[in-house]
């Protein structure tokens, strides 16, 4: 299976969620607004103290992070990227009044920013095999690294989740393996956050 096939599956899945639930946390396949916000708070530790940092939100959905940033006084340029053109259209509508925000479904239009972040894009593997999904994940992490001049961050469901609560269509990543991967390939400065109340972790990689 090619990465393009995987991307098409993921794109169609999230487009379906948006059509079903609209521009809401459920429309991006999140359980709640609270869990969505908690994830943003972990990612934001990457640029803490720099409200002028430019940000690429890789897999932006309907643009919830853009509103969250502006509500907290962040002034840096925000670019949301999503493979789903319908998600991008929804994000443009939802964020029309927000200054300094733009959205695209075209990867070729992304220029590097201060940081690049991804929230939730590695969770739903559907029928993709675990090995194939990991290969896709590592390729996407490499893309995040290219886009964040000062670093990048992402989250994923954790392999430490209770086995009897796991779903076969979700991917539970090994946080230690990914920490080691990022440490060896991208930076000496890697933080693993695995102490918040979700069955997941966040990796912050600073250049």
PDB file of C-alpha atoms in Angstrom:
ATOM      1  CA  UNK A   1       0.000   0.000   0.000  1.00  0.00           C
ATOM      2  CA  UNK A   2       1.385   3.407  -0.958  1.00  0.00           C
ATOM      3  CA  UNK A   3       1.434   6.409   1.333  1.00  0.00           C
ATOM      4  CA  UNK A   4      -0.901   8.125  -1.118  1.00  0.00           C
ATOM      5  CA  UNK A   5      -3.458   5.350  -0.603  1.00  0.00           C
ATOM      6  CA  UNK A   6      -3.149   5.775   3.157  1.00  0.00           C
ATOM      7  CA  UNK A   7      -3.606   9.538   2.852  1.00  0.00           C
ATOM      8  CA  UNK A   8      -6.698   9.073   0.684  1.00  0.00           C
ATOM      9  CA  UNK A   9      -8.263   6.748   3.273  1.00  0.00           C
ATOM     10  CA  UNK A  10      -7.562   9.184   6.086  1.00  0.00           C
ATOM     11  CA  UNK A  11      -8.803  12.157   4.064  1.00  0.00           C
ATOM     12  CA  UNK A  12     -12.074  10.430   3.232  1.00  0.00           C
ATOM     13  CA  UNK A  13     -12.570   9.311   6.837  1.00  0.00           C
ATOM     14  CA  UNK A  14     -12.247  12.819   8.263  1.00  0.00           C
ATOM     15  CA  UNK A  15     -14.279  14.383   5.482  1.00  0.00           C
ATOM     16  CA  UNK A  16     -17.041  11.967   6.440  1.00  0.00           C
ATOM     17  CA  UNK A  17     -16.791  12.993  10.098  1.00  0.00           C
ATOM     18  CA  UNK A  18     -17.062  16.651   9.136  1.00  0.00           C
ATOM     19  CA  UNK A  19     -20.138  15.999   6.995  1.00  0.00           C
ATOM     20  CA  UNK A  20     -21.724  14.086   9.845  1.00  0.00           C
ATOM     21  CA  UNK A  21     -20.953  16.437  12.750  1.00  0.00           C
ATOM     22  CA  UNK A  22     -19.971  19.788  11.224  1.00  0.00           C
ATOM     23  CA  UNK A  23     -17.113  21.988  12.492  1.00  0.00           C
ATOM     24  CA  UNK A  24     -17.100  20.608  16.036  1.00  0.00           C
ATOM     25  CA  UNK A  25     -14.703  18.403  18.038  1.00  0.00           C
ATOM     26  CA  UNK A  26     -16.739  15.381  16.901  1.00  0.00           C
ATOM     27  CA  UNK A  27     -16.327  16.582  13.320  1.00  0.00           C
ATOM     28  CA  UNK A  28     -12.580  16.146  13.778  1.00  0.00           C
ATOM     29  CA  UNK A  29     -13.131  12.832  15.611  1.00  0.00           C
ATOM     30  CA  UNK A  30     -12.310  14.188  19.082  1.00  0.00           C
ATOM     31  CA  UNK A  31     -14.219  13.036  22.167  1.00  0.00           C
ATOM     32  CA  UNK A  32     -14.664  16.518  23.609  1.00  0.00           C
ATOM     33  CA  UNK A  33     -13.631  20.152  23.546  1.00  0.00           C
ATOM     34  CA  UNK A  34     -11.762  19.606  26.817  1.00  0.00           C
ATOM     35  CA  UNK A  35      -9.553  16.843  25.413  1.00  0.00           C
ATOM     36  CA  UNK A  36      -8.892  18.894  22.284  1.00  0.00           C
ATOM     37  CA  UNK A  37      -7.772  21.856  24.401  1.00  0.00           C
ATOM     38  CA  UNK A  38      -5.582  19.655  26.598  1.00  0.00           C
ATOM     39  CA  UNK A  39      -3.736  18.439  23.503  1.00  0.00           C
ATOM     40  CA  UNK A  40      -3.179  22.003  22.318  1.00  0.00           C
ATOM     41  CA  UNK A  41      -1.719  22.911  25.711  1.00  0.00           C
ATOM     42  CA  UNK A  42       0.900  20.165  25.412  1.00  0.00           C
ATOM     43  CA  UNK A  43       1.899  21.175  21.883  1.00  0.00           C
ATOM     44  CA  UNK A  44       2.122  24.840  22.874  1.00  0.00           C
ATOM     45  CA  UNK A  45       4.996  24.072  25.222  1.00  0.00           C
ATOM     46  CA  UNK A  46       7.153  23.970  22.091  1.00  0.00           C
ATOM     47  CA  UNK A  47       6.970  27.754  21.639  1.00  0.00           C
ATOM     48  CA  UNK A  48       6.075  28.826  25.187  1.00  0.00           C
ATOM     49  CA  UNK A  49       6.871  32.492  25.756  1.00  0.00           C
ATOM     50  CA  UNK A  50       7.045  33.396  22.071  1.00  0.00           C
ATOM     51  CA  UNK A  51       3.674  34.773  21.000  1.00  0.00           C
ATOM     52  CA  UNK A  52       5.156  35.859  17.667  1.00  0.00           C
ATOM     53  CA  UNK A  53       6.248  32.368  16.545  1.00  0.00           C
ATOM     54  CA  UNK A  54       4.823  31.357  13.173  1.00  0.00           C
ATOM     55  CA  UNK A  55       3.013  28.009  13.302  1.00  0.00           C
ATOM     56  CA  UNK A  56       2.078  25.325  10.811  1.00  0.00           C
ATOM     57  CA  UNK A  57      -0.848  23.221  12.045  1.00  0.00           C
ATOM     58  CA  UNK A  58      -0.387  19.999  10.058  1.00  0.00           C
ATOM     59  CA  UNK A  59      -3.772  18.301   9.900  1.00  0.00           C
ATOM     60  CA  UNK A  60      -5.648  21.395  11.048  1.00  0.00           C
ATOM     61  CA  UNK A  61      -9.177  20.074  10.620  1.00  0.00           C
ATOM     62  CA  UNK A  62     -11.713  22.895  10.862  1.00  0.00           C
ATOM     63  CA  UNK A  63      -9.134  25.255  12.385  1.00  0.00           C
ATOM     64  CA  UNK A  64      -9.839  24.883  16.100  1.00  0.00           C
ATOM     65  CA  UNK A  65      -6.215  25.587  17.017  1.00  0.00           C
ATOM     66  CA  UNK A  66      -6.290  28.926  15.198  1.00  0.00           C
ATOM     67  CA  UNK A  67      -9.130  30.187  17.397  1.00  0.00           C
ATOM     68  CA  UNK A  68      -7.477  28.737  20.512  1.00  0.00           C
ATOM     69  CA  UNK A  69      -4.232  30.576  19.728  1.00  0.00           C
ATOM     70  CA  UNK A  70      -5.847  33.930  19.045  1.00  0.00           C
ATOM     71  CA  UNK A  71      -7.995  33.695  22.182  1.00  0.00           C
ATOM     72  CA  UNK A  72      -4.757  33.402  24.166  1.00  0.00           C
ATOM     73  CA  UNK A  73      -3.045  36.352  22.556  1.00  0.00           C
ATOM     74  CA  UNK A  74      -0.812  34.552  20.084  1.00  0.00           C
ATOM     75  CA  UNK A  75       0.120  36.986  17.303  1.00  0.00           C
ATOM     76  CA  UNK A  76       2.344  34.904  15.017  1.00  0.00           C
ATOM     77  CA  UNK A  77       1.291  33.821  11.551  1.00  0.00           C
ATOM     78  CA  UNK A  78      -0.773  30.635  11.537  1.00  0.00           C
ATOM     79  CA  UNK A  79      -1.033  28.283   8.571  1.00  0.00           C
ATOM     80  CA  UNK A  80      -3.421  25.364   8.699  1.00  0.00           C
ATOM     81  CA  UNK A  81      -2.857  22.435   6.352  1.00  0.00           C
ATOM     82  CA  UNK A  82      -5.278  19.575   5.853  1.00  0.00           C
ATOM     83  CA  UNK A  83      -5.581  16.906   3.176  1.00  0.00           C
ATOM     84  CA  UNK A  84      -9.361  17.353   3.128  1.00  0.00           C
ATOM     85  CA  UNK A  85     -10.436  20.277   0.970  1.00  0.00           C
ATOM     86  CA  UNK A  86     -13.775  20.286   2.790  1.00  0.00           C
ATOM     87  CA  UNK A  87     -11.979  20.647   6.123  1.00  0.00           C
ATOM     88  CA  UNK A  88      -9.989  23.556   4.738  1.00  0.00           C
ATOM     89  CA  UNK A  89     -13.163  25.243   3.482  1.00  0.00           C
ATOM     90  CA  UNK A  90     -14.758  24.808   6.911  1.00  0.00           C
ATOM     91  CA  UNK A  91     -11.622  26.206   8.594  1.00  0.00           C
ATOM     92  CA  UNK A  92     -11.693  29.259   6.338  1.00  0.00           C
ATOM     93  CA  UNK A  93     -15.315  29.917   7.273  1.00  0.00           C
ATOM     94  CA  UNK A  94     -14.767  29.366  10.994  1.00  0.00           C
ATOM     95  CA  UNK A  95     -11.625  31.529  11.084  1.00  0.00           C
ATOM     96  CA  UNK A  96     -12.681  34.315   8.718  1.00  0.00           C
ATOM     97  CA  UNK A  97     -12.502  36.932  11.476  1.00  0.00           C
ATOM     98  CA  UNK A  98      -9.119  35.815  12.832  1.00  0.00           C
ATOM     99  CA  UNK A  99      -6.093  37.904  11.774  1.00  0.00           C
ATOM    100  CA  UNK A 100      -2.996  36.333  10.279  1.00  0.00           C
ATOM    101  CA  UNK A 101      -4.511  32.907   9.556  1.00  0.00           C
ATOM    102  CA  UNK A 102      -4.540  31.038   6.274  1.00  0.00           C
ATOM    103  CA  UNK A 103      -5.434  27.500   5.245  1.00  0.00           C
ATOM    104  CA  UNK A 104      -4.531  25.170   2.407  1.00  0.00           C
ATOM    105  CA  UNK A 105      -5.048  21.603   1.220  1.00  0.00           C
ATOM    106  CA  UNK A 106      -1.970  21.835  -1.015  1.00  0.00           C
ATOM    107  CA  UNK A 107       1.255  20.662   0.655  1.00  0.00           C
ATOM    108  CA  UNK A 108       3.351  22.362  -2.024  1.00  0.00           C
ATOM    109  CA  UNK A 109       2.136  25.765  -0.765  1.00  0.00           C
ATOM    110  CA  UNK A 110       3.655  25.309   2.699  1.00  0.00           C
ATOM    111  CA  UNK A 111       6.797  27.265   3.500  1.00  0.00           C
ATOM    112  CA  UNK A 112       8.737  26.488   6.692  1.00  0.00           C
ATOM    113  CA  UNK A 113       7.555  28.258   9.833  1.00  0.00           C
ATOM    114  CA  UNK A 114       9.073  28.747  13.272  1.00  0.00           C
ATOM    115  CA  UNK A 115       7.415  25.503  14.407  1.00  0.00           C
ATOM    116  CA  UNK A 116       5.225  22.782  12.913  1.00  0.00           C
ATOM    117  CA  UNK A 117       2.752  20.777  14.985  1.00  0.00           C
ATOM    118  CA  UNK A 118       0.346  17.905  14.400  1.00  0.00           C
ATOM    119  CA  UNK A 119      -2.506  16.919  16.691  1.00  0.00           C
ATOM    120  CA  UNK A 120      -4.327  13.634  16.240  1.00  0.00           C
ATOM    121  CA  UNK A 121      -3.190  12.768  12.736  1.00  0.00           C
ATOM    122  CA  UNK A 122      -1.513   9.496  13.741  1.00  0.00           C
ATOM    123  CA  UNK A 123      -4.416   7.868  15.572  1.00  0.00           C
ATOM    124  CA  UNK A 124      -6.883   6.502  13.014  1.00  0.00           C
ATOM    125  CA  UNK A 125      -5.246   3.882  10.822  1.00  0.00           C
ATOM    126  CA  UNK A 126      -8.499   2.199   9.750  1.00  0.00           C
ATOM    127  CA  UNK A 127      -7.564  -0.968   7.792  1.00  0.00           C
ATOM    128  CA  UNK A 128      -3.918  -0.043   7.261  1.00  0.00           C
ATOM    129  CA  UNK A 129      -1.518  -2.593   8.733  1.00  0.00           C
ATOM    130  CA  UNK A 130       0.514  -1.549  11.772  1.00  0.00           C
ATOM    131  CA  UNK A 131       3.867  -1.737   9.959  1.00  0.00           C
ATOM    132  CA  UNK A 132       2.536   0.253   7.014  1.00  0.00           C
ATOM    133  CA  UNK A 133       1.065   2.854   9.346  1.00  0.00           C
ATOM    134  CA  UNK A 134       4.340   3.251  11.218  1.00  0.00           C
ATOM    135  CA  UNK A 135       6.173   3.787   7.917  1.00  0.00           C
ATOM    136  CA  UNK A 136       3.607   6.431   6.965  1.00  0.00           C
ATOM    137  CA  UNK A 137       3.956   8.019  10.393  1.00  0.00           C
ATOM    138  CA  UNK A 138       7.750   8.256  10.154  1.00  0.00           C
ATOM    139  CA  UNK A 139       7.491   9.792   6.686  1.00  0.00           C
ATOM    140  CA  UNK A 140       5.063  12.394   8.007  1.00  0.00           C
ATOM    141  CA  UNK A 141       7.295  13.144  11.000  1.00  0.00           C
ATOM    142  CA  UNK A 142      10.140  13.798   8.546  1.00  0.00           C
ATOM    143  CA  UNK A 143       7.878  16.283   6.762  1.00  0.00           C
ATOM    144  CA  UNK A 144       7.105  18.035  10.050  1.00  0.00           C
ATOM    145  CA  UNK A 145      10.840  18.291  10.693  1.00  0.00           C
ATOM    146  CA  UNK A 146      11.334  19.966   7.318  1.00  0.00           C
ATOM    147  CA  UNK A 147       8.608  22.508   8.035  1.00  0.00           C
ATOM    148  CA  UNK A 148       9.605  23.609  11.544  1.00  0.00           C
ATOM    149  CA  UNK A 149      12.730  25.757  11.573  1.00  0.00           C
ATOM    150  CA  UNK A 150      12.948  25.822  15.345  1.00  0.00           C
ATOM    151  CA  UNK A 151      11.295  22.492  15.960  1.00  0.00           C
ATOM    152  CA  UNK A 152       8.182  20.383  15.675  1.00  0.00           C
ATOM    153  CA  UNK A 153       5.747  18.491  17.874  1.00  0.00           C
ATOM    154  CA  UNK A 154       3.117  15.812  17.537  1.00  0.00           C
ATOM    155  CA  UNK A 155       0.948  13.549  19.653  1.00  0.00           C
ATOM    156  CA  UNK A 156      -0.132   9.925  19.345  1.00  0.00           C
ATOM    157  CA  UNK A 157      -2.075   7.297  21.215  1.00  0.00           C
ATOM    158  CA  UNK A 158       0.197   5.357  23.538  1.00  0.00           C
ATOM    159  CA  UNK A 159       1.175   1.711  23.485  1.00  0.00           C
ATOM    160  CA  UNK A 160       0.812   1.861  27.272  1.00  0.00           C
ATOM    161  CA  UNK A 161      -2.968   1.974  26.900  1.00  0.00           C
ATOM    162  CA  UNK A 162      -4.737  -0.997  28.493  1.00  0.00           C
ATOM    163  CA  UNK A 163      -4.842  -3.781  25.919  1.00  0.00           C
ATOM    164  CA  UNK A 164      -8.503  -4.573  26.562  1.00  0.00           C
ATOM    165  CA  UNK A 165      -9.501  -0.977  25.797  1.00  0.00           C
ATOM    166  CA  UNK A 166      -7.716  -0.662  22.453  1.00  0.00           C
ATOM    167  CA  UNK A 167      -9.594  -0.442  19.165  1.00  0.00           C
ATOM    168  CA  UNK A 168      -8.370  -2.335  16.093  1.00  0.00           C
ATOM    169  CA  UNK A 169      -8.842   0.693  13.814  1.00  0.00           C
ATOM    170  CA  UNK A 170      -6.566   2.906  15.936  1.00  0.00           C
ATOM    171  CA  UNK A 171      -2.774   2.980  16.150  1.00  0.00           C
ATOM    172  CA  UNK A 172      -1.062   2.841  19.538  1.00  0.00           C
ATOM    173  CA  UNK A 173       2.486   4.078  19.141  1.00  0.00           C
ATOM    174  CA  UNK A 174       5.546   3.204  21.177  1.00  0.00           C
ATOM    175  CA  UNK A 175       6.586   6.512  22.798  1.00  0.00           C
ATOM    176  CA  UNK A 176      10.075   5.266  23.641  1.00  0.00           C
ATOM    177  CA  UNK A 177      10.772   4.155  20.092  1.00  0.00           C
ATOM    178  CA  UNK A 178       9.614   7.488  18.689  1.00  0.00           C
ATOM    179  CA  UNK A 179      11.613   9.407  21.296  1.00  0.00           C
ATOM    180  CA  UNK A 180      14.701   7.456  20.235  1.00  0.00           C
ATOM    181  CA  UNK A 181      13.910   7.988  16.554  1.00  0.00           C
ATOM    182  CA  UNK A 182      13.576  11.757  16.950  1.00  0.00           C
ATOM    183  CA  UNK A 183      16.663  11.925  19.159  1.00  0.00           C
ATOM    184  CA  UNK A 184      18.787  10.041  16.636  1.00  0.00           C
ATOM    185  CA  UNK A 185      17.488  11.724  13.483  1.00  0.00           C
ATOM    186  CA  UNK A 186      16.442  15.278  14.343  1.00  0.00           C
ATOM    187  CA  UNK A 187      17.751  16.824  17.547  1.00  0.00           C
ATOM    188  CA  UNK A 188      19.458  16.345  20.884  1.00  0.00           C
ATOM    189  CA  UNK A 189      16.616  18.318  22.441  1.00  0.00           C
ATOM    190  CA  UNK A 190      13.568  16.060  22.640  1.00  0.00           C
ATOM    191  CA  UNK A 191      10.899  16.072  25.356  1.00  0.00           C
ATOM    192  CA  UNK A 192       8.421  13.251  25.920  1.00  0.00           C
ATOM    193  CA  UNK A 193       5.232  14.364  27.677  1.00  0.00           C
ATOM    194  CA  UNK A 194       3.342  11.387  29.025  1.00  0.00           C
ATOM    195  CA  UNK A 195       1.883  12.793  32.238  1.00  0.00           C
ATOM    196  CA  UNK A 196      -1.476  14.260  31.234  1.00  0.00           C
ATOM    197  CA  UNK A 197      -4.909  12.699  31.535  1.00  0.00           C
ATOM    198  CA  UNK A 198      -5.265  11.093  28.114  1.00  0.00           C
ATOM    199  CA  UNK A 199      -4.160   7.705  26.747  1.00  0.00           C
ATOM    200  CA  UNK A 200      -1.536   9.358  24.614  1.00  0.00           C
ATOM    201  CA  UNK A 201       1.750  11.244  24.635  1.00  0.00           C
ATOM    202  CA  UNK A 202       3.280  14.321  23.012  1.00  0.00           C
ATOM    203  CA  UNK A 203       6.793  14.664  21.641  1.00  0.00           C
ATOM    204  CA  UNK A 204       8.444  18.081  21.434  1.00  0.00           C
ATOM    205  CA  UNK A 205      11.533  18.281  19.226  1.00  0.00           C
ATOM    206  CA  UNK A 206      13.529  21.505  19.433  1.00  0.00           C
ATOM    207  CA  UNK A 207      16.193  22.347  16.865  1.00  0.00           C
TER     208      UNK A 207
END
